[in-house]
Short mmCIF file of C-alpha atoms in Angstrom, two decimals:
data_model
loop_
_atom_site.label_atom_id
_atom_site.label_comp_id
_atom_site.label_asym_id
_atom_site.label_seq_id
_atom_site.Cartn_x
_atom_site.Cartn_y
_atom_site.Cartn_z
CA MET A 538 -1.85 -25.28 -0.46
CA ARG A 539 -4.35 -23.98 1.97
CA ALA A 540 -4.68 -20.47 1.95
CA ALA A 541 -7.27 -17.81 3.47
CA VAL A 542 -8.82 -15.83 0.47
CA LEU A 543 -10.68 -12.67 0.36
CA GLU A 544 -13.09 -12.88 -2.56
CA GLU A 545 -15.56 -9.67 -1.89
CA PHE A 546 -14.44 -6.80 0.28
CA GLY A 547 -16.32 -6.61 3.63
CA THR A 548 -16.88 -10.28 3.52
CA PRO A 549 -15.09 -13.20 5.73
CA LEU A 550 -11.91 -14.79 4.64
CA VAL A 551 -12.57 -18.21 3.13
CA LEU A 552 -10.38 -21.34 3.27
CA ARG A 553 -9.39 -22.61 -0.31
CA ASP A 554 -7.08 -25.20 -1.83
CA LEU A 555 -4.85 -23.21 -4.09
CA GLU A 556 -1.93 -24.34 -6.47
CA ASP A 557 1.40 -24.13 -4.61
CA PRO A 558 3.61 -21.08 -6.02
CA ALA A 559 6.99 -21.50 -7.55
CA ALA A 560 10.09 -19.56 -7.01
CA GLY A 561 10.80 -17.28 -10.05
CA PRO A 562 13.76 -15.33 -10.94
CA GLY A 563 14.72 -13.19 -7.82
CA GLN A 564 12.03 -14.97 -5.79
CA VAL A 565 12.40 -17.21 -2.76
CA LEU A 566 9.71 -19.94 -1.91
CA VAL A 567 8.92 -19.82 1.83
CA ARG A 568 7.09 -22.34 3.77
CA VAL A 569 4.98 -20.01 5.77
CA LYS A 570 4.97 -20.90 9.70
CA ALA A 571 3.40 -17.80 10.97
CA SER A 572 1.69 -14.52 9.74
CA GLY A 573 1.42 -11.25 11.87
CA VAL A 574 -1.88 -9.52 11.79
CA ASN A 575 -1.90 -5.72 11.59
CA PRO A 576 -4.79 -3.28 11.53
CA LEU A 577 -4.11 -2.89 7.73
CA ASP A 578 -5.10 -6.31 7.03
CA THR A 579 -8.47 -5.84 8.73
CA LYS A 580 -9.00 -2.50 6.75
CA ILE A 581 -8.21 -4.31 3.58
CA GLN A 582 -10.60 -7.03 4.31
CA ALA A 583 -13.45 -4.25 4.99
CA GLY A 584 -12.56 -2.47 1.81
CA LYS A 585 -11.19 0.61 3.66
CA ALA A 586 -7.78 0.81 2.29
CA ALA A 587 -7.72 1.90 -1.21
CA HIS A 588 -4.18 2.98 -0.80
CA ALA A 589 -3.31 -0.89 -0.59
CA ARG A 590 -4.44 -1.42 -4.20
CA SER A 591 -5.46 -4.89 -3.38
CA ARG A 592 -7.04 -7.09 -6.38
CA LEU A 593 -9.50 -9.84 -5.56
CA PRO A 594 -9.65 -12.55 -5.17
CA ALA A 595 -6.59 -12.17 -2.66
CA VAL A 596 -4.52 -13.91 -0.18
CA LEU A 597 -4.21 -11.42 2.58
CA GLY A 598 -1.48 -11.31 5.17
CA LEU A 599 1.28 -8.73 5.29
CA ASP A 600 3.95 -10.35 7.70
CA LEU A 601 5.31 -13.66 7.50
CA ALA A 602 8.10 -15.67 9.07
CA GLY A 603 8.84 -19.06 7.84
CA VAL A 604 11.48 -21.41 6.37
CA VAL A 605 13.05 -21.34 2.69
CA VAL A 606 12.02 -24.07 0.23
CA GLU A 607 13.88 -22.91 -2.76
CA ALA A 608 15.87 -20.19 -4.05
CA GLY A 609 14.94 -19.07 -7.57
CA PRO A 610 17.36 -18.05 -10.32
CA GLY A 611 19.53 -15.03 -9.60
CA VAL A 612 18.90 -15.17 -5.40
CA THR A 613 22.07 -14.97 -3.38
CA GLY A 614 22.06 -15.05 0.35
CA PHE A 615 19.22 -17.51 0.93
CA ALA A 616 19.24 -21.42 0.89
CA PRO A 617 16.82 -24.07 1.66
CA GLY A 618 16.41 -24.49 5.43
CA ASP A 619 17.08 -20.83 6.27
CA GLU A 620 14.71 -19.42 8.61
CA VAL A 621 13.40 -15.72 7.42
CA TYR A 622 10.97 -13.03 7.91
CA GLY A 623 9.67 -10.12 6.07
CA LEU A 624 6.87 -7.91 4.88
CA THR A 625 6.23 -9.54 1.49
CA GLY A 626 2.64 -9.51 0.39
CA GLY A 627 -1.25 -8.95 1.13
CA VAL A 628 -1.30 -5.69 -1.25
CA GLY A 629 -1.21 -4.71 -4.69
CA ASP A 630 -0.86 -8.10 -6.75
CA LEU A 631 1.45 -9.80 -4.06
CA GLN A 632 0.06 -12.91 -2.58
CA GLY A 633 -0.11 -12.52 1.25
CA SER A 634 1.10 -14.89 4.24
CA LEU A 635 -2.13 -16.26 5.21
CA ALA A 636 -1.09 -19.28 3.37
CA GLU A 637 0.88 -22.44 3.49
CA TYR A 638 3.39 -21.32 0.87
CA ALA A 639 4.46 -17.77 -0.65
CA ALA A 640 6.74 -17.11 -3.36
CA VAL A 641 8.12 -13.63 -2.47
CA ASP A 642 10.70 -11.04 -3.57
CA SER A 643 13.98 -12.05 -1.86
CA ARG A 644 14.82 -8.28 -1.32
CA LEU A 645 11.97 -8.08 1.14
CA LEU A 646 13.45 -10.93 3.34
CA ALA A 647 16.08 -11.28 5.73
CA HIS A 648 17.24 -13.94 7.97
CA LYS A 649 14.97 -14.43 11.23
CA PRO A 650 16.62 -13.22 14.55
CA VAL A 651 18.25 -16.02 16.29
CA SER A 652 17.05 -14.81 19.50
CA LEU A 653 13.12 -14.72 18.51
CA THR A 654 10.54 -17.40 18.13
CA ILE A 655 9.10 -17.74 14.62
CA ARG A 656 5.65 -16.31 16.23
CA GLU A 657 7.82 -13.20 17.33
CA ALA A 658 9.70 -12.73 14.14
CA ALA A 659 6.22 -12.82 12.30
CA ALA A 660 4.92 -9.96 14.64
CA LEU A 661 7.53 -7.50 13.48
CA PRO A 662 7.86 -6.61 9.73
CA LEU A 663 5.43 -4.16 9.03
CA VAL A 664 5.82 -2.25 12.47
CA VAL A 665 9.67 -2.41 12.61
CA ILE A 666 10.09 -1.13 9.15
CA THR A 667 7.49 1.75 9.55
CA ALA A 668 9.48 2.65 12.91
CA TRP A 669 12.68 2.56 11.45
CA GLU A 670 11.60 4.59 8.27
CA GLY A 671 10.06 7.19 10.43
CA LEU A 672 12.95 7.51 13.35
CA VAL A 673 15.91 6.62 11.60
CA ASP A 674 15.56 7.32 8.10
CA ARG A 675 13.37 10.58 8.10
CA ALA A 676 14.31 11.80 11.61
CA GLY A 677 17.92 10.69 11.99
CA VAL A 678 17.30 9.95 15.91
CA HIS A 679 20.34 9.92 18.06
CA ALA A 680 21.73 10.15 21.54
CA GLY A 681 20.77 13.05 23.43
CA GLN A 682 17.44 13.72 21.95
CA LYS A 683 14.08 13.92 23.35
CA VAL A 684 11.51 11.69 21.68
CA LEU A 685 7.97 11.49 21.92
CA ILE A 686 6.05 8.68 20.38
CA HIS A 687 2.45 8.99 20.14
CA GLY A 688 0.43 5.56 20.76
CA GLY A 689 3.43 4.20 22.50
CA ALA A 690 1.55 0.83 23.34
CA GLY A 691 0.40 0.16 19.99
CA GLY A 692 2.13 -2.20 17.45
CA ILE A 693 4.27 0.52 15.74
CA GLY A 694 4.59 2.44 18.93
CA GLN A 695 5.96 -0.28 20.90
CA VAL A 696 8.80 -1.08 18.46
CA ALA A 697 9.39 2.78 18.09
CA VAL A 698 9.94 3.18 21.85
CA GLN A 699 12.65 0.29 21.61
CA ILE A 700 14.47 1.75 18.49
CA ALA A 701 14.56 5.28 20.01
CA ARG A 702 16.14 3.87 23.34
CA ALA A 703 18.57 1.75 21.50
CA ARG A 704 19.90 4.80 19.72
CA GLY A 705 20.37 6.69 22.91
CA ALA A 706 17.26 8.95 22.79
CA GLU A 707 15.19 9.80 26.01
CA VAL A 708 11.64 8.78 25.08
CA CYS A 709 8.30 9.82 26.21
CA ALA A 710 5.14 8.04 25.00
CA THR A 711 1.24 8.91 24.96
CA GLY A 712 -1.33 6.40 25.80
CA SER A 713 -4.30 5.95 27.53
CA ALA A 714 -4.77 5.02 31.34
CA ARG A 715 -4.79 1.15 30.35
CA SER A 716 -1.72 1.53 28.32
CA LEU A 717 0.55 3.48 30.38
CA GLU A 718 2.03 0.42 32.06
CA THR A 719 3.01 -1.24 28.94
CA ILE A 720 4.73 1.84 28.05
CA ARG A 721 6.71 2.03 31.41
CA ARG A 722 7.75 -1.78 30.80
CA LEU A 723 9.08 -0.58 27.56
CA GLY A 724 11.41 2.01 29.19
CA ALA A 725 9.74 5.21 28.12
CA THR A 726 8.13 7.87 30.24
CA ALA A 727 4.27 7.26 30.14
CA ILE A 728 2.10 10.26 29.40
CA ASP A 729 -1.83 9.97 29.60
CA TYR A 730 -2.98 12.07 26.61
CA THR A 731 -6.58 11.95 28.10
CA THR A 732 -5.83 14.08 31.09
CA THR A 733 -2.57 16.13 30.32
CA SER A 734 -2.62 18.66 27.69
CA VAL A 735 0.09 19.24 24.99
CA ASP A 736 1.21 22.34 26.90
CA ASP A 737 1.59 20.64 30.24
CA TYR A 738 3.57 17.61 29.20
CA VAL A 739 5.95 19.67 26.71
CA THR A 740 6.79 21.98 29.64
CA GLU A 741 6.92 18.95 32.14
CA HIS A 742 9.33 17.10 29.88
CA THR A 743 11.35 19.38 27.98
CA GLY A 744 11.13 22.71 29.83
CA GLY A 745 8.73 24.04 27.29
CA GLU A 746 11.29 23.62 24.44
CA GLY A 747 9.59 20.89 22.65
CA PHE A 748 10.60 17.47 21.29
CA ASP A 749 13.33 16.95 19.06
CA ILE A 750 11.29 14.23 17.18
CA VAL A 751 7.68 13.61 17.46
CA PHE A 752 6.44 10.30 15.86
CA ASP A 753 2.76 10.13 15.19
CA THR A 754 1.51 6.51 14.91
CA VAL A 755 -2.31 7.51 15.59
CA GLY A 756 -3.26 10.24 12.76
CA GLY A 757 -5.86 12.76 13.01
CA ALA A 758 -5.94 15.23 15.83
CA THR A 759 -2.88 13.48 17.17
CA LEU A 760 -0.81 14.68 14.28
CA ASP A 761 -1.96 18.25 15.03
CA ALA A 762 -0.78 17.88 18.72
CA SER A 763 2.58 16.74 17.18
CA PHE A 764 2.97 20.00 15.40
CA ALA A 765 2.41 21.75 18.76
CA ALA A 766 4.79 19.71 20.62
CA VAL A 767 7.92 19.63 18.62
CA ARG A 768 11.15 21.83 19.26
CA THR A 769 11.32 25.14 17.50
CA TYR A 770 13.93 25.16 14.53
CA THR A 771 15.48 21.94 14.77
CA GLY A 772 12.06 19.69 15.52
CA HIS A 773 10.87 17.08 13.30
CA VAL A 774 7.60 15.57 13.20
CA VAL A 775 7.23 12.02 11.34
CA SER A 776 3.72 10.62 10.89
CA ALA A 777 2.68 7.07 9.66
CA LEU A 778 -0.89 8.12 9.30
CA GLY A 779 -0.60 11.84 7.83
CA TRP A 780 -3.40 11.44 5.34
CA GLY A 781 -5.89 14.00 6.64
CA ALA A 782 -6.32 17.64 6.08
CA HIS A 783 -4.15 19.38 8.62
CA SER A 784 -3.07 23.09 9.20
CA LEU A 785 0.61 23.44 8.92
CA ALA A 786 0.59 26.73 10.71
CA PRO A 787 1.88 25.50 14.15
CA LEU A 788 4.82 23.83 12.48
CA SER A 789 5.75 26.57 10.25
CA PHE A 790 5.65 28.98 13.30
CA ARG A 791 8.42 26.67 14.92
CA GLY A 792 10.43 26.59 11.75
CA ALA A 793 10.19 22.74 12.41
CA THR A 794 10.03 20.00 9.73
CA TYR A 795 7.71 17.29 8.80
CA SER A 796 7.97 13.84 7.13
CA GLY A 797 5.41 11.18 5.97
CA VAL A 798 6.01 7.36 5.88
CA PHE A 799 4.37 5.15 3.40
CA THR A 800 5.65 1.69 4.23
CA LEU A 801 3.87 -0.07 1.23
CA LEU A 802 5.62 1.89 -1.60
CA PRO A 803 8.49 -0.63 -2.52
CA MET A 804 5.79 -3.40 -2.39
CA LEU A 805 3.34 -1.56 -4.72
CA THR A 806 6.08 0.06 -7.03
CA GLY A 807 8.91 -2.65 -7.02
CA ARG A 808 11.36 0.36 -6.05
CA SER A 809 13.92 0.16 -3.41
CA ARG A 810 12.43 -3.31 -1.93
CA GLU A 811 16.29 -4.06 -0.85
CA HIS A 812 15.86 -1.25 1.92
CA HIS A 813 13.03 -3.15 3.40
CA GLY A 814 15.35 -6.13 3.66
CA ALA A 815 18.39 -4.01 4.94
CA ILE A 816 16.07 -2.65 7.61
CA LEU A 817 15.01 -6.24 8.57
CA ARG A 818 18.79 -7.04 9.06
CA GLU A 819 19.28 -4.03 11.27
CA ALA A 820 15.99 -5.16 13.17
CA ALA A 821 17.48 -8.52 13.81
CA ALA A 822 20.63 -7.44 15.07
CA LEU A 823 18.80 -5.14 17.54
CA ALA A 824 16.57 -8.25 18.69
CA ASP A 825 19.69 -10.28 18.98
CA SER A 826 21.24 -7.82 21.22
CA GLY A 827 18.38 -7.75 23.57
CA ALA A 828 17.22 -4.52 22.49
CA LEU A 829 14.04 -5.27 20.53
CA LYS A 830 11.39 -7.57 21.51
CA PRO A 831 7.74 -7.69 20.37
CA VAL A 832 4.82 -8.20 22.76
CA LEU A 833 2.33 -10.72 21.49
CA ASP A 834 -1.15 -11.53 22.46
CA PRO A 835 -1.04 -14.73 24.31
CA ARG A 836 -4.02 -16.21 22.19
CA ARG A 837 -3.16 -18.96 19.36
CA PHE A 838 -4.81 -18.55 15.99
CA THR A 839 -4.79 -20.42 12.90
CA LEU A 840 -5.94 -20.50 9.36
CA SER A 841 -9.30 -22.08 10.66
CA THR A 842 -9.66 -19.50 13.12
CA VAL A 843 -8.25 -16.44 11.20
CA ALA A 844 -11.60 -14.56 11.41
CA ASP A 845 -11.14 -14.67 15.19
CA ALA A 846 -7.65 -13.01 14.87
CA HIS A 847 -8.84 -10.21 12.67
CA THR A 848 -11.75 -9.60 15.28
CA ALA A 849 -9.07 -9.32 18.19
CA VAL A 850 -7.15 -6.72 16.09
CA ALA A 851 -10.46 -4.79 14.76
CA ASP A 852 -11.93 -4.68 18.07
CA GLY A 853 -9.11 -3.38 20.04
CA THR A 854 -9.07 -6.49 22.59
CA ALA A 855 -5.59 -7.77 21.61
CA ALA A 856 -3.02 -7.38 24.42
CA GLY A 857 -0.10 -7.24 22.08
CA LYS A 858 0.54 -8.20 18.44
CA VAL A 859 -1.79 -11.04 17.18
CA VAL A 860 -0.14 -13.84 15.23
CA VAL A 861 -1.72 -16.57 13.12
CA ASP A 862 -0.15 -20.14 13.47
CA ILE A 863 0.04 -21.24 9.60
CA GLU A 864 1.20 -24.99 10.65
CA GLU A 865 -1.48 -26.47 12.94
#
């Protein structure tokens, strides 16, 4: 099979012919049709993602969508010909999706949403699992709550807005001037964080009480701002990038709570992988109900032009989720 391989950190991916994988016990062999590109993919390539524990040489690519070729021993629920999607590799010692075939743990997969194209399905796994773990698993988002999403036009943010709204919450989301229209199209109240202070938007949108849930998809100073924007006593802050040094004083003085999300953990440890599959089934149901749809960058990339796809993500020029078509 053809695959895009990272041989040294900080160097371009190279096309190589590799031996076709085979489905082992508990695995499904997937003919990969599309691979979603995330900022994490570009950080791994650059050697700036030690938490991904990637071992070289490596086939990168976290997200995939494709068709089942073979179900290995012990696999139930999947059969040849099934269209599937999942967050299945590209970290640790797991082969990624920038290849024509991948043998993946069946627990990490779900059937593709019927209403989405293969390319749209490939755009979802990492971002939808991260958003779901933060908003649903950690914060328990529900109807009647006021939710603030930081980075509402980003990959995780767009999905988080849709999940929170689907569960009945009133959603505000921050972004820069060029992203506000995208946030509005998703049905959230847009806040320009470059021109509006935390105190001002908390006063305007919550009467000064603070948001029930603040979901940070940006990290750094934005997480600090989250601690200042959350509701006293019952508020909950969740971050997908809470890796820096932060003062917990603003959060503590509110009596509020905090949770972190580390989406890669089941992939790296082998534990609780079935929960990723369960989230993807929930996401498929949301998509098929019309409540969830990814925004894709209109450009088309292939294995031969994967470097351009990574550049589009790394330099911030992508207008939506970048997807690589594996079948040319």
